CSV table of C-alpha atoms in Angstrom, one decimal:
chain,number,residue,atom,x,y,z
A,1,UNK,CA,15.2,12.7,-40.2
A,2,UNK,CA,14.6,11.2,-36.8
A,3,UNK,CA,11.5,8.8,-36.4
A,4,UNK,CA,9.8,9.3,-33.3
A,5,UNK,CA,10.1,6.2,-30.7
A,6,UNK,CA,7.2,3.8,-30.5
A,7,UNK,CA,6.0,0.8,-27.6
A,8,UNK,CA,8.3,-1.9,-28.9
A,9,UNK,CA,11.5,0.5,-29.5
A,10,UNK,CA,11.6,1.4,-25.3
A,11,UNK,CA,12.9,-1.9,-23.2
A,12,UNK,CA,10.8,-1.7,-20.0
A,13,UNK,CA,12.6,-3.7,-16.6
A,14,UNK,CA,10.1,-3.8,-14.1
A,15,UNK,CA,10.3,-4.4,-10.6
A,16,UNK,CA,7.8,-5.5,-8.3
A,17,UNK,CA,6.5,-8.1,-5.4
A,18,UNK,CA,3.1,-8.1,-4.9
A,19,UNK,CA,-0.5,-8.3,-6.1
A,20,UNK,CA,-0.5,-4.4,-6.0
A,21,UNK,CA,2.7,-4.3,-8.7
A,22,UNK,CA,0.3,-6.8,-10.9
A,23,UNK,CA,-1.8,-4.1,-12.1
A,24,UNK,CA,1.0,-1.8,-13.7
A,25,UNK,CA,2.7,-4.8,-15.0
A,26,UNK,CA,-0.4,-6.7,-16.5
A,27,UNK,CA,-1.1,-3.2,-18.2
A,28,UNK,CA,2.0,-2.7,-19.4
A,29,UNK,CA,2.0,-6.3,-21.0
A,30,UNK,CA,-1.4,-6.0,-22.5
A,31,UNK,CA,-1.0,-2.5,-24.0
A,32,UNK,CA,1.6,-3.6,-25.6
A,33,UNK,CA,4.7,-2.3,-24.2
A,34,UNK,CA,8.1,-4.1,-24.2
A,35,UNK,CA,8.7,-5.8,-21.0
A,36,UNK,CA,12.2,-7.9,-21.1
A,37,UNK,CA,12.7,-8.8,-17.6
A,38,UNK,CA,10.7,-8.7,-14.3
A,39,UNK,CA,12.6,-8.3,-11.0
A,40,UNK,CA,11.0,-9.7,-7.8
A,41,UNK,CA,11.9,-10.9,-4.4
A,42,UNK,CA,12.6,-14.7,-4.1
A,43,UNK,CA,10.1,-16.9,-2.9
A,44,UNK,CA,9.4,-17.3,0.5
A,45,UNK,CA,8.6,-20.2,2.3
A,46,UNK,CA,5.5,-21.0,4.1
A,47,UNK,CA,3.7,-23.4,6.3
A,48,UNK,CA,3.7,-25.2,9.5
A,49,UNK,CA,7.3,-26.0,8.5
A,50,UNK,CA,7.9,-23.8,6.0
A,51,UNK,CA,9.0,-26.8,4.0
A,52,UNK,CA,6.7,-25.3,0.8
A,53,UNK,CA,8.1,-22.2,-1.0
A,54,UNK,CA,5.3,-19.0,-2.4
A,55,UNK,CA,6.6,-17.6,-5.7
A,56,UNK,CA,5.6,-13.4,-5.6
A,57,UNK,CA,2.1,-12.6,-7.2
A,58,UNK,CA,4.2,-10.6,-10.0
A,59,UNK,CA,6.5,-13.7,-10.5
A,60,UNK,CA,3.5,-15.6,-11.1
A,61,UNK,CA,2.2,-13.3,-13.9
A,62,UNK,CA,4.9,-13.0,-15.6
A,63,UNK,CA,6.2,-16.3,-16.1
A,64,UNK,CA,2.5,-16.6,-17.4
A,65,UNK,CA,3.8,-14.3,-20.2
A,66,UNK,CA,7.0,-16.0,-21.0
A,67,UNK,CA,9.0,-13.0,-19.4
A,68,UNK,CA,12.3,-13.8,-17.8
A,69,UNK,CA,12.4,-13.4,-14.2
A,70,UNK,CA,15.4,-12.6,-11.9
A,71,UNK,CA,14.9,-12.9,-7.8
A,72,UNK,CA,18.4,-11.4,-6.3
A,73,UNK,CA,18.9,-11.7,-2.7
A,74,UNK,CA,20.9,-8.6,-2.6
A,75,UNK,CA,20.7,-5.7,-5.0
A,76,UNK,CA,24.3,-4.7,-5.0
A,77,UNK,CA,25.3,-9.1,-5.6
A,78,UNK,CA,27.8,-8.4,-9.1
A,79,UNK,CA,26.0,-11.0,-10.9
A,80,UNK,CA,22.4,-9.9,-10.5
A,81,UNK,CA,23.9,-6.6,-11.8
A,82,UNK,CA,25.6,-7.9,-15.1
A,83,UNK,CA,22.2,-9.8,-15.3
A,84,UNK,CA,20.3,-6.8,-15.1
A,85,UNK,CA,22.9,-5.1,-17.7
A,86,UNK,CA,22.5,-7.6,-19.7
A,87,UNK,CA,18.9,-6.7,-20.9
A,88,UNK,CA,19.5,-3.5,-22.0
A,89,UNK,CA,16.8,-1.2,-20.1
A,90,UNK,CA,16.0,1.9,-21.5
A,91,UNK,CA,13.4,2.3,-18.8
A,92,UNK,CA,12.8,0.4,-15.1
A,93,UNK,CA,9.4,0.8,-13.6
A,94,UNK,CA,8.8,0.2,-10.1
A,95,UNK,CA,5.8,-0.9,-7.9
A,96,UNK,CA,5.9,-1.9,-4.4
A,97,UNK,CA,9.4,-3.1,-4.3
A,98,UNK,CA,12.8,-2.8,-2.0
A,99,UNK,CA,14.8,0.2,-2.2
A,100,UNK,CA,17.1,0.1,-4.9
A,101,UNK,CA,20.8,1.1,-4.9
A,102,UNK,CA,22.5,4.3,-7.8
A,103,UNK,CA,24.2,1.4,-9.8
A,104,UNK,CA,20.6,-0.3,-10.3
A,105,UNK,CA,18.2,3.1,-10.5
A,106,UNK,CA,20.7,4.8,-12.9
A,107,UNK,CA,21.6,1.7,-15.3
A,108,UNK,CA,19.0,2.6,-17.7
A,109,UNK,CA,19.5,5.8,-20.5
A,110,UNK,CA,15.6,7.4,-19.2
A,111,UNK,CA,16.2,6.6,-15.6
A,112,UNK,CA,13.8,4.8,-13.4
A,113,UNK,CA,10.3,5.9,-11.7
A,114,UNK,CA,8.6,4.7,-9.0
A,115,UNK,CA,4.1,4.0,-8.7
A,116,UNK,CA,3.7,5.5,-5.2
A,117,UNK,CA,0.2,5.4,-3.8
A,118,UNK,CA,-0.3,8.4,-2.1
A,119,UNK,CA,0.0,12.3,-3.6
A,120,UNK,CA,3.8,13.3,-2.6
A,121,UNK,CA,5.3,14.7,-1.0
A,122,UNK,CA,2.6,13.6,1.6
A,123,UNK,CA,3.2,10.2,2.7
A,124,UNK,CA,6.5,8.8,1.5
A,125,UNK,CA,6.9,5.5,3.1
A,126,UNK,CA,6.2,2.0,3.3
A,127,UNK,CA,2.4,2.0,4.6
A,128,UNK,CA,0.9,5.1,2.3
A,129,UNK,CA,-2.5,4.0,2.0
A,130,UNK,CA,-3.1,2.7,5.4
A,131,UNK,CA,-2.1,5.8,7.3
A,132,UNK,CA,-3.8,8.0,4.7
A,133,UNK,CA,-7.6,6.0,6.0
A,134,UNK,CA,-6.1,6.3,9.7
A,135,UNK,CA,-5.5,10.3,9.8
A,136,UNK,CA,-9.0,10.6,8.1
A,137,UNK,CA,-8.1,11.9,4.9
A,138,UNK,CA,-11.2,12.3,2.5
A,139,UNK,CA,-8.4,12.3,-0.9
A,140,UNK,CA,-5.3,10.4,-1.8
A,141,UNK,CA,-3.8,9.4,-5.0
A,142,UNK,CA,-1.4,7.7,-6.6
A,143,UNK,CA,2.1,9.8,-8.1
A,144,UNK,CA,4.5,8.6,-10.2
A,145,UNK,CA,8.6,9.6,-9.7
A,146,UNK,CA,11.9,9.7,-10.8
A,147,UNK,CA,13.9,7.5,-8.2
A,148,UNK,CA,17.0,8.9,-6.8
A,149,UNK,CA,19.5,8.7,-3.6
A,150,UNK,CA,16.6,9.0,-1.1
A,151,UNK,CA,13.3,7.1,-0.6
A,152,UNK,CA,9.9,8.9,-2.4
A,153,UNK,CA,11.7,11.9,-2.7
A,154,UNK,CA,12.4,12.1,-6.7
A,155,UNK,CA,11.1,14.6,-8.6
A,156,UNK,CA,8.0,14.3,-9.8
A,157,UNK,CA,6.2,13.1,-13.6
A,158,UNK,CA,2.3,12.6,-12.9
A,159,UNK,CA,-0.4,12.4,-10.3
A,160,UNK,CA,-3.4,11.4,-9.6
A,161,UNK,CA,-6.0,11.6,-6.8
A,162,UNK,CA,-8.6,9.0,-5.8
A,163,UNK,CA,-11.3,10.1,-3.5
A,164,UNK,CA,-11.7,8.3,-0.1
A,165,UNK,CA,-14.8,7.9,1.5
A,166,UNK,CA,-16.0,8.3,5.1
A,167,UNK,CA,-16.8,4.5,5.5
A,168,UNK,CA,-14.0,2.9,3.1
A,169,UNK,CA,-11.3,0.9,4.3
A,170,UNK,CA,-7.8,-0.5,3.3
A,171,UNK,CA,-9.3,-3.0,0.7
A,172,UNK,CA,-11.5,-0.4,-0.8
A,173,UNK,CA,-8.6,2.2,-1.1
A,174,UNK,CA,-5.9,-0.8,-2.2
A,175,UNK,CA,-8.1,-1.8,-5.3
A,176,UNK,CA,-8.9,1.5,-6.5
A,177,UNK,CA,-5.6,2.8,-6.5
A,178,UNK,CA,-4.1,-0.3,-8.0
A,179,UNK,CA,-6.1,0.4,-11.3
A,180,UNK,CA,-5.5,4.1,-10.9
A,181,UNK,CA,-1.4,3.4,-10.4
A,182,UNK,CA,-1.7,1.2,-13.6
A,183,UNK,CA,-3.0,4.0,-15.8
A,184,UNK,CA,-0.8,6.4,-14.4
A,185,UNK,CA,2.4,3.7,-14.9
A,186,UNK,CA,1.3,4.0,-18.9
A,187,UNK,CA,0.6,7.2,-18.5
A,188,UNK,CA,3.9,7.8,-18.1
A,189,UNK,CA,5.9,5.7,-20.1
A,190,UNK,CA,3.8,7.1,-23.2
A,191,UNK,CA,5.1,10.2,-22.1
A,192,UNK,CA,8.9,9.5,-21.6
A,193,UNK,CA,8.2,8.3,-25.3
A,194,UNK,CA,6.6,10.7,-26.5
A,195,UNK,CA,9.5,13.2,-25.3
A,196,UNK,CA,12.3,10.6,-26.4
A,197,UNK,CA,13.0,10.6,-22.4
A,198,UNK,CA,13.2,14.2,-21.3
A,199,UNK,CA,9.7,14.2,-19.4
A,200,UNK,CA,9.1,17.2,-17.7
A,201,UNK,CA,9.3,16.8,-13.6
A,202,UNK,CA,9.0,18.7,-10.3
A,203,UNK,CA,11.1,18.9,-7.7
A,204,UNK,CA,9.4,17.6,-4.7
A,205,UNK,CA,10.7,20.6,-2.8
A,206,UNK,CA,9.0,23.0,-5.0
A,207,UNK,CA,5.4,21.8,-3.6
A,208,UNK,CA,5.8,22.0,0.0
A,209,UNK,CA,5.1,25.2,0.8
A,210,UNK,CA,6.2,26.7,3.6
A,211,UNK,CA,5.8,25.9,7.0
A,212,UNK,CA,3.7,23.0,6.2
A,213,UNK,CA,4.6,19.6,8.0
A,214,UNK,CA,4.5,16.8,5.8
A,215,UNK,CA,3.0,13.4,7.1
A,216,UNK,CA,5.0,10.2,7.0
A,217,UNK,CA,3.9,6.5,6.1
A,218,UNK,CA,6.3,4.1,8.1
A,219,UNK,CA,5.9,0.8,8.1
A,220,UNK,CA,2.9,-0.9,10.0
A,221,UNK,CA,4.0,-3.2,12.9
A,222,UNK,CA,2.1,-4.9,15.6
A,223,UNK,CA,2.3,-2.4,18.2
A,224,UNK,CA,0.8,-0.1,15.7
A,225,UNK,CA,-2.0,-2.0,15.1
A,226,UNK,CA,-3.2,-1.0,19.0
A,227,UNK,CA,-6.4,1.1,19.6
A,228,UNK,CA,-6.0,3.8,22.2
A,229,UNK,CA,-9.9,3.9,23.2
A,230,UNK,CA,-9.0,7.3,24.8
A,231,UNK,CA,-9.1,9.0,21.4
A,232,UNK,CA,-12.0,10.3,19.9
A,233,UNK,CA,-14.5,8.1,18.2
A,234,UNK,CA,-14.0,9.6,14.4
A,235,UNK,CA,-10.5,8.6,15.2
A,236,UNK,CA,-10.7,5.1,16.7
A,237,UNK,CA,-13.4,4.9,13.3
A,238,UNK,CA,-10.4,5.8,11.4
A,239,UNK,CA,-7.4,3.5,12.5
A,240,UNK,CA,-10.1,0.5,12.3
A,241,UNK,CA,-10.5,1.1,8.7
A,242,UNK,CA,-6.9,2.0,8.1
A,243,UNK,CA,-5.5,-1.6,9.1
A,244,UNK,CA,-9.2,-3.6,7.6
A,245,UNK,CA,-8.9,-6.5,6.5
A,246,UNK,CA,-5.2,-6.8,7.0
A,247,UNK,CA,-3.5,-6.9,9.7
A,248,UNK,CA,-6.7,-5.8,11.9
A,249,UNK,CA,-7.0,-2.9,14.7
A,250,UNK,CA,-6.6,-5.3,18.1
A,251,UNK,CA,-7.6,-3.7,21.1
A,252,UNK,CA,-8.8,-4.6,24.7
A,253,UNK,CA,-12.1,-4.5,25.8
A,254,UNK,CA,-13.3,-4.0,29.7
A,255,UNK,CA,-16.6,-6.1,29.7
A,256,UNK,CA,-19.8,-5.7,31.8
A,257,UNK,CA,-18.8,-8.3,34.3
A,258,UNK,CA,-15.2,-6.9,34.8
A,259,UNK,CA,-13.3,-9.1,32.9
A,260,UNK,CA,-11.0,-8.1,29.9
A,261,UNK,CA,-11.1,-9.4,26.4
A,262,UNK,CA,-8.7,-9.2,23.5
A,263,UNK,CA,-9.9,-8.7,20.1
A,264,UNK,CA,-9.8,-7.1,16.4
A,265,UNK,CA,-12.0,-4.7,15.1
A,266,UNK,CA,-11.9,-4.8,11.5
A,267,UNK,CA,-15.9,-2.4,10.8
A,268,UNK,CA,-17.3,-0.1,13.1
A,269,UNK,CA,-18.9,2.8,12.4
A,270,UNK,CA,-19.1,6.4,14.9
A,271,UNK,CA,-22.3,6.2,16.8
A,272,UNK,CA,-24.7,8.9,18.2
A,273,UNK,CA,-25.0,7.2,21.5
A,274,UNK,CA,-23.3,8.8,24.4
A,275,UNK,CA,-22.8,6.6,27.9
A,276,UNK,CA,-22.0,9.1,30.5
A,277,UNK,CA,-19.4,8.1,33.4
A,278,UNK,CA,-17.9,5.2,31.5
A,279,UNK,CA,-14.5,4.6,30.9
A,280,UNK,CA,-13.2,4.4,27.4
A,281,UNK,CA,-13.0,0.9,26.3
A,282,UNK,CA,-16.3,-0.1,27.9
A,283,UNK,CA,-18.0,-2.7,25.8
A,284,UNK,CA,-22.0,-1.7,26.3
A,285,UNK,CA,-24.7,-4.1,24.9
A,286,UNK,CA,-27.9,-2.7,23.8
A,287,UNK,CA,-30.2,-5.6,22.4
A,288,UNK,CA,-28.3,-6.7,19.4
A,289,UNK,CA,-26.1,-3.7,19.2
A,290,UNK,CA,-22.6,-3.7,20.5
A,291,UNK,CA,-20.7,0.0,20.9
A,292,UNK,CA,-17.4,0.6,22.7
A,293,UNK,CA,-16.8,3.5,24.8
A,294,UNK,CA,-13.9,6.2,23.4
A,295,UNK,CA,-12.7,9.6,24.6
A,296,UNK,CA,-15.4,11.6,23.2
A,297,UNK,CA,-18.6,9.2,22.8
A,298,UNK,CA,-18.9,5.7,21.1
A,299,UNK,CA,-18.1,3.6,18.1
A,300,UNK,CA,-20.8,0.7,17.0
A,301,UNK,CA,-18.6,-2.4,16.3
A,302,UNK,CA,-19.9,-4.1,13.2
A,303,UNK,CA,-17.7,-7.0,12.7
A,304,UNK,CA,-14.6,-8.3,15.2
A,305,UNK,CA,-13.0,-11.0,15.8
A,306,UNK,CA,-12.0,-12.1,19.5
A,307,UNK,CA,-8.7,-14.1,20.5
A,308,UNK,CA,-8.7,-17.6,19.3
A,309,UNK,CA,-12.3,-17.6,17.7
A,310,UNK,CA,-13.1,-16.5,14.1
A,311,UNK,CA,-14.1,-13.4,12.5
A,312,UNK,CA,-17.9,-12.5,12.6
A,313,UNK,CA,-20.6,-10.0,13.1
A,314,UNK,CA,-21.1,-8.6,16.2
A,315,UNK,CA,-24.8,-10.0,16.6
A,316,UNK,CA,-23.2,-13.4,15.9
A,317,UNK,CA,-20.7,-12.0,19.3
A,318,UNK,CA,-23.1,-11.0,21.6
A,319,UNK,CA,-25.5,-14.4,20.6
A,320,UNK,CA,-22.1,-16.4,21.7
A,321,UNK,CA,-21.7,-14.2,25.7
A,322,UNK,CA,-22.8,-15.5,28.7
């Protein structure tokens, strides 16, 4: 008679960088499941001189648990796979990691899934949660996936959505769905127990339907990070709180005397005040209220930061202009 398969029978591998990949694996570890080996990304150095190397968030927490952590270089390096081998995965969960070559997704008997934070097929890509805030989305989510030869594109185990709102921005979104991709991760692995590995999943394919254009998530660079004023203020609202806190919407702003001034916004909010004949990108005072001009009316800028001075309110800004 066959005994069905418990937490400590199913050896987990999981791979992971940053703080966002601490969540699944600290759930994983305190619920209990078998985690043999961690896979991150080496430490990095950093620093005026870079003398000083940063171990990953995940590296940290798990050599806080005693769990043995390998930092390859290169996926495909022969030794880093007979390393890997030599644990004995049944399962390899991964979180905001590199893509992995077929001889590291297929070593293990049940395969390997991926925590993705956004609902695919929408938004495969590096950047998912920033460019879900930027396009305005009210819902996103977080799915979990079988890995296979091309990136977010597995079939699909579980999802789960997370409600954005109107005001939140990248910080708000980042911790919510951190928690929400840990409960889906164990989620998950219960049920590839539970089903002694044969978990139902969906083709990706079968839930676009058709004619529908799915959107992207590349990854954020600086040039992305630059406001086009010109667009409507809902949308300039939007990319500010897609890239707050980090790495900040930069943008240039024509001041009242003529002159130019570079800065981030990282709040704003879409104001009611319309300022006829101005062109977009105007900075307009109005007692201790500071809005910037865009295509369609105005955004109030809450907090910003100008080039080479800190971060602060925008009362704190105007109090500092001549």
């Amino acid at each position: 008679m066959l005994t069905a398969m418990e937490k400590k029978d199913l050896r987990i591998v999981f791979m992971g960088t940053p703080e966002f990949a601490v969540g699944t694996l600290q759930a994983l570890v305190e619920g209990g499941y078998n985690v043999v080996a961690v896979v991150t990304q080496p430490d990095k150095p950093f620093g005026r001189h870079g003398s000083v190397l940063r171990a990953p968030e995940v590296k940290v927490y798990a050599e806080s648990k005693g769990i043995p952590v390998l930092q390859p270089v290169r996926m495909k390096d022969e030794a880093f796979i007979e390393q890997l081998r030599s644990y004995r995965a049944d399962l390899q969960v991964v979180v905001a990691f590199r893509m992995l070559p077929e001889v590291v997704w297929a070593m293990p008997r049940f395969g390997t899934f991926n925590v993705h934070a956004a609902l695919l097929p929408q938004y495969r890509g590096a950047a998912p949660i920033n460019w879900a805030i930027i396009n305005g989305e009210t819902t996103t989510g977080v799915t979990t996936f079988f890995l296979d030869h091309d990136i977010d594109t597995g079939r699909i185990i579980l999802q789960k959505p997370f409600d954005i709102p109107h005001d939140a921005d990248v910080e708000y979104v980042y911790d919510g769905l951190m928690a929400l991709g840990a409960k889906a991760a164990t989620e998950t692995v219960d049920m590839i127990i539970s089903h002694d590995g044969d978990v139902p999943s969906l083709p990706q394919d079968d839930m676009i339907p058709v004619g529908q254009t799915l959107k992207g998530a590349p990854k954020i660079y600086k040039e992305t990070c630059a406001i086009d004023w010109r667009k409507t203020a809902k949308q300039v609202h939007d990319f500010v709180r897609g890239l707050s806190p980090i790495p900040g919407a930069h943008g240039t702003l024509l001041m009242p005397d003529g002159s130019e001034m570079e800065v981030k916004v990282y709040k704003a909010s879409v104001s009611d005040q319309h300022f006829a004949d101005m062109q977009p990108g105007m900075m307009v005072r109005d007692k201790k209220k500071m809005y910037v001009t865009c295509g369609d009316g105005a955004i109030e800028v809450l907090s910003l930061q100008a080039s080479g001075k800190k971060r602060m309110d925008a009362i704190a800004f105007l109090n500092g202009l001549h």
